[in-house]
Amino acid sequence: MVDNNTQPSVPHVVIVGGGFGGLYAAQALGKAPVKLTLIDKRNFHLFQPLLYQVATGSVSPADISSPLRLVLNQNKNTQVLLDRVTDIDPDRQRLTLGDRTLSYDTLILATGVKHHYFGNDQWQSIAPGLKTIEDALLMRRRIYGAFEAAEKETDPEKQKAWLTFVIVGGGPTGVELAGAIAELAHSVLKNDFHHIDTTSARILLLEGMDRILPPYAPELSARAASDLTQLGVKVQTQTLVTQVTEGSVTVRQGETEKLIPARTILWAAGVKASGLGKVLHEKTGVALDRAGRVMVEDNLSISGYPNIFVIGDLANFSHQGEGERPLPGIAPVAMQEGKYVAQWIKRELRGQTHSPFRYTEVGSLAVIGENAAVVDLGWMKLTGFIAWLTWVFAHIYYLIEFDNKLVVMVQWGWNYLTRGRGARLITGEDFLLTITPENLDTTEDMPLPAIKN
Amino acid sequence: MVDNNTQPSVPHVVIVGGGFGGLYAAQALGKAPVKLTLIDKRNFHLFQPLLYQVATGSVSPADISSPLRLVLNQNKNTQVLLDRVTDIDPDRQRLTLGDRTLSYDTLILATGVKHHYFGNDQWQSIAPGLKTIEDALLMRRRIYGAFEAAEKETDPEKQKAWLTFVIVGGGPTGVELAGAIAELAHSVLKNDFHHIDTTSARILLLEGMDRILPPYAPELSARAASDLTQLGVKVQTQTLVTQVTEGSVTVRQGETEKLIPARTILWAAGVKASGLGKVLHEKTGVALDRAGRVMVEDNLSISGYPNIFVIGDLANFSHQGEGERPLPGIAPVAMQEGKYVAQWIKRELRGQTHSPFRYTEVGSLAVIGENAAVVDLGWMKLTGFIAWLTWVFAHIYYLIEFDNKLVVMVQWGWNYLTRGRGARLITGEDFLLTITPENLDTTEDMPLPAIKN
């Protein structure tokens, strides 16, 4: 037993960000002879791959969130700080947290990405993206609120706009949102309204490239498109969004532009690096890519600062594979990077040598709806029910790794059997005020359907 | 089979409010020969008795909310309107919903109560009450945020204020909140912080009367107080709150006043009737009691308007028992009143006679913590584990009545076995800004505990 009370030689490792990269690094360092500080501005790790299910009302925020203190409370070398890093001083090895500073010996930055509107930040309030719990609850409010507003609306044109859902971006998040909204309209909510037929809702998935899920194998893109069409989604590729306003989206397809009246516009199109990437660039001169991601060395450190690592979505790792395409911004990459850096630090402390980081391909998954998904394992491609089961088990496996999320399984099983949506409550103050301004211009009594005895 | 397409003689029953009273009335009228409209400003029924568990992080909002459309979608005579009633015209039998109007033949008002600060509405933003999901999430943010702020605070006095939780009001809600916060401090969060000892938190339950749970039998009040003390709650009776400020509460005990520094003050002290009671009073002349509740006739209608009924917490029913004390504002009363009015309407349609409403006592329950509760059945009093089991089964029974809330049982079972809190995430934008202003006045590096290998 070593008495570490004076901690003469114990290095301080600071991890910023409790996402997949930061949390996997923290866990892998939990028994290492370091003192470890994990800083996050939220008190929970968020299982982002299921955030679209919060947005569409299948699960509750807590079902996909694990309290960071709970996950890490067995690691006696670890403290969790609920705070925001505002500056980095790489030469004095200090971080600024508001008015405080915190020194580090080794720094791991894992603050991820945020939405990107390609220079049209004014679209953000109209077309929310999906990165945080608050984003997901806002989307949920918009989606369920649109059906409610349509139910009240008596003008057929306006009603149609309320029943038009536009999802911008055909990556996994866009595909998952479109599929889930289609299931709401065609199945879950089918019997719940009197004045509207929810199955008449239009769900448009817009993608700028020539196919959805562009990084996947072409046959999987095709299958995903046909599965979505089956569910009631209209997939429109080679379609660029040129304008977003409250109530409409304008798209360009080839030479033609058209305006689509739509009250619910969801953004799944682009991301850019978190602001700490830029801070790091200014302070160290490290290069950033076009999305603001930090260009990292082959061991995930940055040039000239061997004690600063950048991992996960914030990092651009281009030392692997053909043409040095960066690794994709997905959870498995972040997890492996987090574990690698932890290993690197432990080997360094023992005076051992290192090899460069290599990502081990584990495949890409996107779920389309109940019983339908596409899985690209590289050496094998799965579709349909088998792919969906693979998706379910992969997600349950990762979910229960930190925090036994028994409840999610029960909820999914229950939803699957009943085709219900347990978490469809619309929350947030004054919701009514946000959907009704133009619905209240009628003084007519509302018609009622015939009564069946 | 009657062809009701023209609906010549089908009366229109309008229910305002989807709480226990309104929803039970709606369900009991679901097969009756009426057209039925249920109006609520929210799209879900809230199981309010468990709201304190949302506030303390045991369950998620959706676990105790049932979508009104889902609950009622089998009743073909029923439509749900998501709207707010702003006025009542009892002579023309019309309601105003924003700019629309809606005619009724029979009206059932069941809009409940809201917080009451006894003329000190400025306390509301400091000491939130517990009536809505948003209230509960705000409380959750305050409670968990207080531990986080204490963890960061270096001034011992300020830290103590962050670790002082004051619950104003010793009724069931106050008792339940105090017990649950004590369990958080003494058990759930015990191992999660480095700089504070959560078991040193002070949880004060303040009650103006001479005992907590005043409507219960005195021996149950005494048992509840001793169970709470056991859990770490300091119960202070005959204690009046005279001032609430950001950071302190001033109390008077007999002749002495004292100021208690406390950053978390929760209001469980008083309620007043929803605003529609006052509207009804102005339009019909019906009497209100001091809390603004509507004085109802012995059939729950109001004087002079036999087609207007008021039920649940909004009603003051004083036609039963000794001294004509009004029935308490609890779920079983509202449920029975809802069913009675539905029955009354059905009998009226059949030309049958009525008896006055009689409340059948089903007992009062308050839970103190895991394994401890008090149950007053009138003819029998239960305490301890047996009472707690009774409480659990009574709540599960009511929860699953509408909407099979399997998940809550799993969550409870899981929490019970692990003593965990699955739903302790702090949500809401810019949470950090709300807790940190005075914590960031130190530039010291944070101390870390010794490392155990």
mmCIF file of C-alpha atoms in Angstrom, chain A residues 1-5 7 10 12 31-37 40-44 60-63 65 67 69-70 73-84 97-103 132-135 137 140 144 148 151-153 188 191-195 403-407 410-411 414 420-433 435-437 439-453, chain B residues 1-5 7 10 12 31-37 40-44 60-63 65 67 69-70 73-84 97-103 132-135 137 140 144 148 151-153 188 191-195 403-407 410-411 414 420-433 435-437 439-453:
data_model
loop_
_atom_site.group_PDB
_atom_site.id
_atom_site.type_symbol
_atom_site.label_atom_id
_atom_site.label_comp_id
_atom_site.label_asym_id
_atom_site.label_seq_id
_atom_site.Cartn_x
_atom_site.Cartn_y
_atom_site.Cartn_z
ATOM 1 C CA MET A 1 0.000 0.000 0.000
ATOM 2 C CA VAL A 2 1.331 3.361 -0.959
ATOM 3 C CA ASP A 3 0.509 6.341 1.153
ATOM 4 C CA ASN A 4 -0.396 8.931 -1.397
ATOM 5 C CA ASN A 5 -1.507 11.608 0.993
ATOM 6 C CA GLN A 7 0.896 12.838 -3.703
ATOM 7 C CA VAL A 10 0.931 11.609 -8.981
ATOM 8 C CA HIS A 12 -3.195 15.208 -12.584
ATOM 9 C CA LYS A 31 -7.508 2.530 -11.059
ATOM 10 C CA ALA A 32 -4.400 4.196 -12.503
ATOM 11 C CA PRO A 33 -1.891 6.016 -10.260
ATOM 12 C CA VAL A 34 -3.096 9.460 -11.302
ATOM 13 C CA LYS A 35 -5.468 11.960 -9.881
ATOM 14 C CA LEU A 36 -8.280 12.402 -12.321
ATOM 15 C CA THR A 37 -10.756 15.215 -12.817
ATOM 16 C CA ASP A 40 -18.689 18.438 -17.723
ATOM 17 C CA LYS A 41 -21.298 21.154 -17.776
ATOM 18 C CA ARG A 42 -24.031 18.555 -17.245
ATOM 19 C CA ASN A 43 -24.299 16.085 -14.382
ATOM 20 C CA PHE A 44 -24.949 13.124 -16.662
ATOM 21 C CA SER A 60 -37.703 9.420 -21.102
ATOM 22 C CA PRO A 61 -34.577 11.556 -20.792
ATOM 23 C CA ALA A 62 -33.463 9.719 -17.668
ATOM 24 C CA ASP A 63 -33.664 6.388 -19.470
ATOM 25 C CA SER A 65 -28.774 9.406 -19.148
ATOM 26 C CA PRO A 67 -25.324 10.371 -13.680
ATOM 27 C CA ARG A 69 -21.036 10.870 -10.270
ATOM 28 C CA LEU A 70 -22.827 7.554 -10.008
ATOM 29 C CA ASN A 73 -18.133 6.904 -7.735
ATOM 30 C CA GLN A 74 -16.170 3.667 -7.311
ATOM 31 C CA ASN A 75 -13.009 5.270 -8.677
ATOM 32 C CA LYS A 76 -11.392 6.854 -5.649
ATOM 33 C CA ASN A 77 -8.839 8.768 -7.746
ATOM 34 C CA THR A 78 -11.598 10.566 -9.651
ATOM 35 C CA GLN A 79 -13.501 13.738 -8.976
ATOM 36 C CA VAL A 80 -16.336 15.048 -11.125
ATOM 37 C CA LEU A 81 -16.647 18.809 -11.616
ATOM 38 C CA LEU A 82 -19.854 20.290 -12.898
ATOM 39 C CA ASP A 83 -18.434 23.281 -14.707
ATOM 40 C CA ARG A 84 -17.669 24.870 -18.033
ATOM 41 C CA LEU A 97 -13.447 27.552 -15.369
ATOM 42 C CA GLY A 98 -15.322 30.800 -15.008
ATOM 43 C CA ASP A 99 -13.281 32.698 -12.385
ATOM 44 C CA ARG A 100 -11.345 29.668 -11.223
ATOM 45 C CA THR A 101 -8.341 27.960 -12.711
ATOM 46 C CA LEU A 102 -7.378 24.316 -12.632
ATOM 47 C CA SER A 103 -3.888 22.967 -13.347
ATOM 48 C CA THR A 132 -29.033 17.651 -26.015
ATOM 49 C CA ILE A 133 -31.915 16.495 -23.834
ATOM 50 C CA GLU A 134 -33.388 19.976 -24.161
ATOM 51 C CA ASP A 135 -33.178 19.704 -27.964
ATOM 52 C CA LEU A 137 -37.750 17.691 -25.589
ATOM 53 C CA ARG A 140 -41.001 16.276 -28.964
ATOM 54 C CA TYR A 144 -46.752 16.261 -30.830
ATOM 55 C CA GLU A 148 -52.528 19.009 -31.741
ATOM 56 C CA GLU A 151 -56.531 18.897 -34.865
ATOM 57 C CA LYS A 152 -57.658 22.426 -33.987
ATOM 58 C CA GLU A 153 -57.026 23.996 -37.378
ATOM 59 C CA VAL A 188 -49.235 5.095 -32.696
ATOM 60 C CA ASN A 191 -56.880 6.480 -33.310
ATOM 61 C CA ASP A 192 -56.264 9.485 -31.112
ATOM 62 C CA PHE A 193 -57.690 12.405 -33.073
ATOM 63 C CA HIS A 194 -61.178 13.289 -34.253
ATOM 64 C CA HIS A 195 -60.684 15.979 -36.871
ATOM 65 C CA ASP A 403 -25.790 1.861 -15.486
ATOM 66 C CA ASN A 404 -28.220 -0.986 -15.630
ATOM 67 C CA LYS A 405 -30.908 0.554 -17.744
ATOM 68 C CA LEU A 406 -33.334 -2.254 -17.201
ATOM 69 C CA VAL A 407 -36.122 0.227 -17.622
ATOM 70 C CA VAL A 410 -38.947 -2.947 -20.384
ATOM 71 C CA GLN A 411 -40.123 0.245 -22.055
ATOM 72 C CA TRP A 414 -43.774 -2.712 -23.858
ATOM 73 C CA GLY A 420 -47.673 2.739 -27.661
ATOM 74 C CA ARG A 421 -45.569 5.718 -26.787
ATOM 75 C CA GLY A 422 -45.259 6.110 -23.059
ATOM 76 C CA ALA A 423 -43.279 9.309 -23.091
ATOM 77 C CA ARG A 424 -45.333 11.475 -25.366
ATOM 78 C CA LEU A 425 -46.122 14.188 -22.876
ATOM 79 C CA ILE A 426 -45.642 17.721 -24.073
ATOM 80 C CA THR A 427 -43.800 19.703 -21.398
ATOM 81 C CA GLY A 428 -42.483 23.234 -21.080
ATOM 82 C CA GLU A 429 -44.343 26.275 -19.901
ATOM 83 C CA ASP A 430 -46.945 27.936 -22.041
ATOM 84 C CA PHE A 431 -46.893 25.325 -24.706
ATOM 85 C CA LEU A 432 -50.344 26.386 -25.803
ATOM 86 C CA LEU A 433 -49.214 29.882 -26.589
ATOM 87 C CA ILE A 435 -48.998 26.600 -31.183
ATOM 88 C CA THR A 436 -52.237 28.516 -31.170
ATOM 89 C CA PRO A 437 -51.809 32.050 -32.499
ATOM 90 C CA ASN A 439 -55.755 28.609 -34.710
ATOM 91 C CA LEU A 440 -57.890 30.849 -32.653
ATOM 92 C CA ASP A 441 -59.341 32.900 -35.462
ATOM 93 C CA THR A 442 -62.524 30.899 -35.617
ATOM 94 C CA THR A 443 -65.577 31.343 -33.471
ATOM 95 C CA GLU A 444 -67.347 28.358 -34.891
ATOM 96 C CA ASP A 445 -68.405 25.572 -32.683
ATOM 97 C CA MET A 446 -66.406 22.477 -33.337
ATOM 98 C CA PRO A 447 -68.004 19.649 -35.272
ATOM 99 C CA LEU A 448 -68.119 16.270 -33.616
ATOM 100 C CA PRO A 449 -68.123 12.871 -35.251
ATOM 101 C CA ALA A 450 -71.113 10.570 -35.145
ATOM 102 C CA ILE A 451 -71.518 8.621 -31.960
ATOM 103 C CA LYS A 452 -71.198 4.871 -32.127
ATOM 104 C CA ASN A 453 -73.045 3.077 -29.408
ATOM 105 C CA MET B 1 -78.760 0.748 -33.221
ATOM 106 C CA VAL B 2 -79.502 4.402 -33.249
ATOM 107 C CA ASP B 3 -78.281 6.530 -36.084
ATOM 108 C CA ASN B 4 -76.792 9.449 -34.289
ATOM 109 C CA ASN B 5 -75.362 11.170 -37.296
ATOM 110 C CA GLN B 7 -77.429 13.982 -33.155
ATOM 111 C CA VAL B 10 -77.597 13.988 -27.794
ATOM 112 C CA HIS B 12 -73.030 17.828 -25.134
ATOM 113 C CA LYS B 31 -70.276 4.738 -23.389
ATOM 114 C CA ALA B 32 -73.138 7.082 -22.459
ATOM 115 C CA PRO B 33 -75.443 8.580 -25.124
ATOM 116 C CA VAL B 34 -73.812 11.996 -24.949
ATOM 117 C CA LYS B 35 -71.176 13.762 -26.913
ATOM 118 C CA LEU B 36 -68.315 14.465 -24.616
ATOM 119 C CA THR B 37 -65.524 16.997 -24.802
ATOM 120 C CA ASP B 40 -57.193 20.371 -20.740
ATOM 121 C CA LYS B 41 -54.284 22.700 -21.321
ATOM 122 C CA ARG B 42 -51.886 19.749 -21.132
ATOM 123 C CA ASN B 43 -51.951 16.628 -23.291
ATOM 124 C CA PHE B 44 -51.623 14.271 -20.352
ATOM 125 C CA SER B 60 -39.332 10.308 -14.926
ATOM 126 C CA PRO B 61 -42.199 12.646 -15.811
ATOM 127 C CA ALA B 62 -43.570 10.236 -18.395
ATOM 128 C CA ASP B 63 -43.736 7.457 -15.819
ATOM 129 C CA SER B 65 -48.233 10.851 -16.957
ATOM 130 C CA PRO B 67 -51.619 10.821 -22.549
ATOM 131 C CA ARG B 69 -55.876 10.975 -26.025
ATOM 132 C CA LEU B 70 -54.497 7.503 -25.437
ATOM 133 C CA ASN B 73 -59.271 6.864 -27.546
ATOM 134 C CA GLN B 74 -61.588 3.869 -27.169
ATOM 135 C CA ASN B 75 -64.526 6.135 -26.296
ATOM 136 C CA LYS B 76 -65.991 7.102 -29.631
ATOM 137 C CA ASN B 77 -68.252 9.761 -28.127
ATOM 138 C CA THR B 78 -65.267 11.630 -26.684
ATOM 139 C CA GLN B 79 -63.015 14.282 -28.103
ATOM 140 C CA VAL B 80 -60.022 15.758 -26.313
ATOM 141 C CA LEU B 81 -59.274 19.445 -26.772
ATOM 142 C CA LEU B 82 -55.886 20.819 -25.853
ATOM 143 C CA ASP B 83 -56.917 24.312 -24.850
ATOM 144 C CA ARG B 84 -57.430 26.751 -22.032
ATOM 145 C CA LEU B 97 -61.348 29.175 -25.353
ATOM 146 C CA GLY B 98 -59.103 31.996 -26.475
ATOM 147 C CA ASP B 99 -60.954 33.407 -29.499
ATOM 148 C CA ARG B 100 -63.245 30.446 -29.942
ATOM 149 C CA THR B 101 -66.402 29.518 -28.112
ATOM 150 C CA LEU B 102 -67.802 26.111 -27.303
ATOM 151 C CA SER B 103 -71.414 25.400 -26.322
ATOM 152 C CA THR B 132 -46.894 20.464 -12.347
ATOM 153 C CA ILE B 133 -44.203 18.462 -14.118
ATOM 154 C CA GLU B 134 -42.320 21.713 -14.636
ATOM 155 C CA ASP B 135 -42.512 22.424 -10.899
ATOM 156 C CA LEU B 137 -38.243 19.365 -12.633
ATOM 157 C CA ARG B 140 -35.148 18.467 -8.957
ATOM 158 C CA TYR B 144 -29.413 18.224 -7.044
ATOM 159 C CA GLU B 148 -23.339 20.419 -6.756
ATOM 160 C CA GLU B 151 -19.330 20.629 -3.628
ATOM 161 C CA LYS B 152 -17.797 23.665 -5.342
ATOM 162 C CA GLU B 153 -18.202 26.099 -2.450
ATOM 163 C CA VAL B 188 -28.250 7.675 -2.427
ATOM 164 C CA ASN B 191 -20.467 8.262 -2.037
ATOM 165 C CA ASP B 192 -20.737 10.659 -4.932
ATOM 166 C CA PHE B 193 -18.957 13.787 -3.743
ATOM 167 C CA HIS B 194 -15.362 14.535 -2.764
ATOM 168 C CA HIS B 195 -15.522 17.821 -0.891
ATOM 169 C CA ASP B 403 -52.140 3.022 -18.678
ATOM 170 C CA ASN B 404 -50.067 0.025 -17.766
ATOM 171 C CA LYS B 405 -47.193 1.729 -16.079
ATOM 172 C CA LEU B 406 -45.110 -1.380 -15.878
ATOM 173 C CA VAL B 407 -42.045 0.780 -16.053
ATOM 174 C CA VAL B 410 -39.587 -1.930 -12.550
ATOM 175 C CA GLN B 411 -38.017 1.421 -11.713
ATOM 176 C CA TRP B 414 -34.736 -1.396 -9.160
ATOM 177 C CA GLY B 420 -30.162 4.304 -6.759
ATOM 178 C CA ARG B 421 -31.883 7.215 -8.388
ATOM 179 C CA GLY B 422 -32.195 6.703 -12.081
ATOM 180 C CA ALA B 423 -33.778 10.018 -12.894
ATOM 181 C CA ARG B 424 -31.456 12.430 -11.205
ATOM 182 C CA LEU B 425 -30.390 14.324 -14.278
ATOM 183 C CA ILE B 426 -30.425 18.087 -13.983
ATOM 184 C CA THR B 427 -32.067 19.525 -17.087
ATOM 185 C CA GLY B 428 -32.959 23.001 -18.278
ATOM 186 C CA GLU B 429 -30.755 25.411 -20.149
ATOM 187 C CA ASP B 430 -27.922 27.230 -18.463
ATOM 188 C CA PHE B 431 -28.254 25.393 -15.226
ATOM 189 C CA LEU B 432 -24.689 26.276 -14.378
ATOM 190 C CA LEU B 433 -25.357 29.966 -14.507
ATOM 191 C CA ILE B 435 -25.848 27.982 -9.230
ATOM 192 C CA THR B 436 -22.401 29.395 -9.692
ATOM 193 C CA PRO B 437 -22.314 33.182 -9.250
ATOM 194 C CA ASN B 439 -18.860 29.920 -6.132
ATOM 195 C CA LEU B 440 -16.406 31.201 -8.628
ATOM 196 C CA ASP B 441 -14.639 33.670 -6.384
ATOM 197 C CA THR B 442 -11.725 31.372 -5.694
ATOM 198 C CA THR B 443 -8.680 30.872 -7.870
ATOM 199 C CA GLU B 444 -7.325 28.090 -5.730
ATOM 200 C CA ASP B 445 -6.682 24.749 -7.187
ATOM 201 C CA MET B 446 -9.031 22.171 -5.804
ATOM 202 C CA PRO B 447 -7.727 19.684 -3.244
ATOM 203 C CA LEU B 448 -8.072 16.017 -4.002
ATOM 204 C CA PRO B 449 -8.403 13.115 -1.602
ATOM 205 C CA ALA B 450 -5.704 10.516 -1.134
ATOM 206 C CA ILE B 451 -5.543 7.819 -3.758
ATOM 207 C CA LYS B 452 -6.262 4.287 -2.684
ATOM 208 C CA ASN B 453 -4.661 1.665 -4.859
#
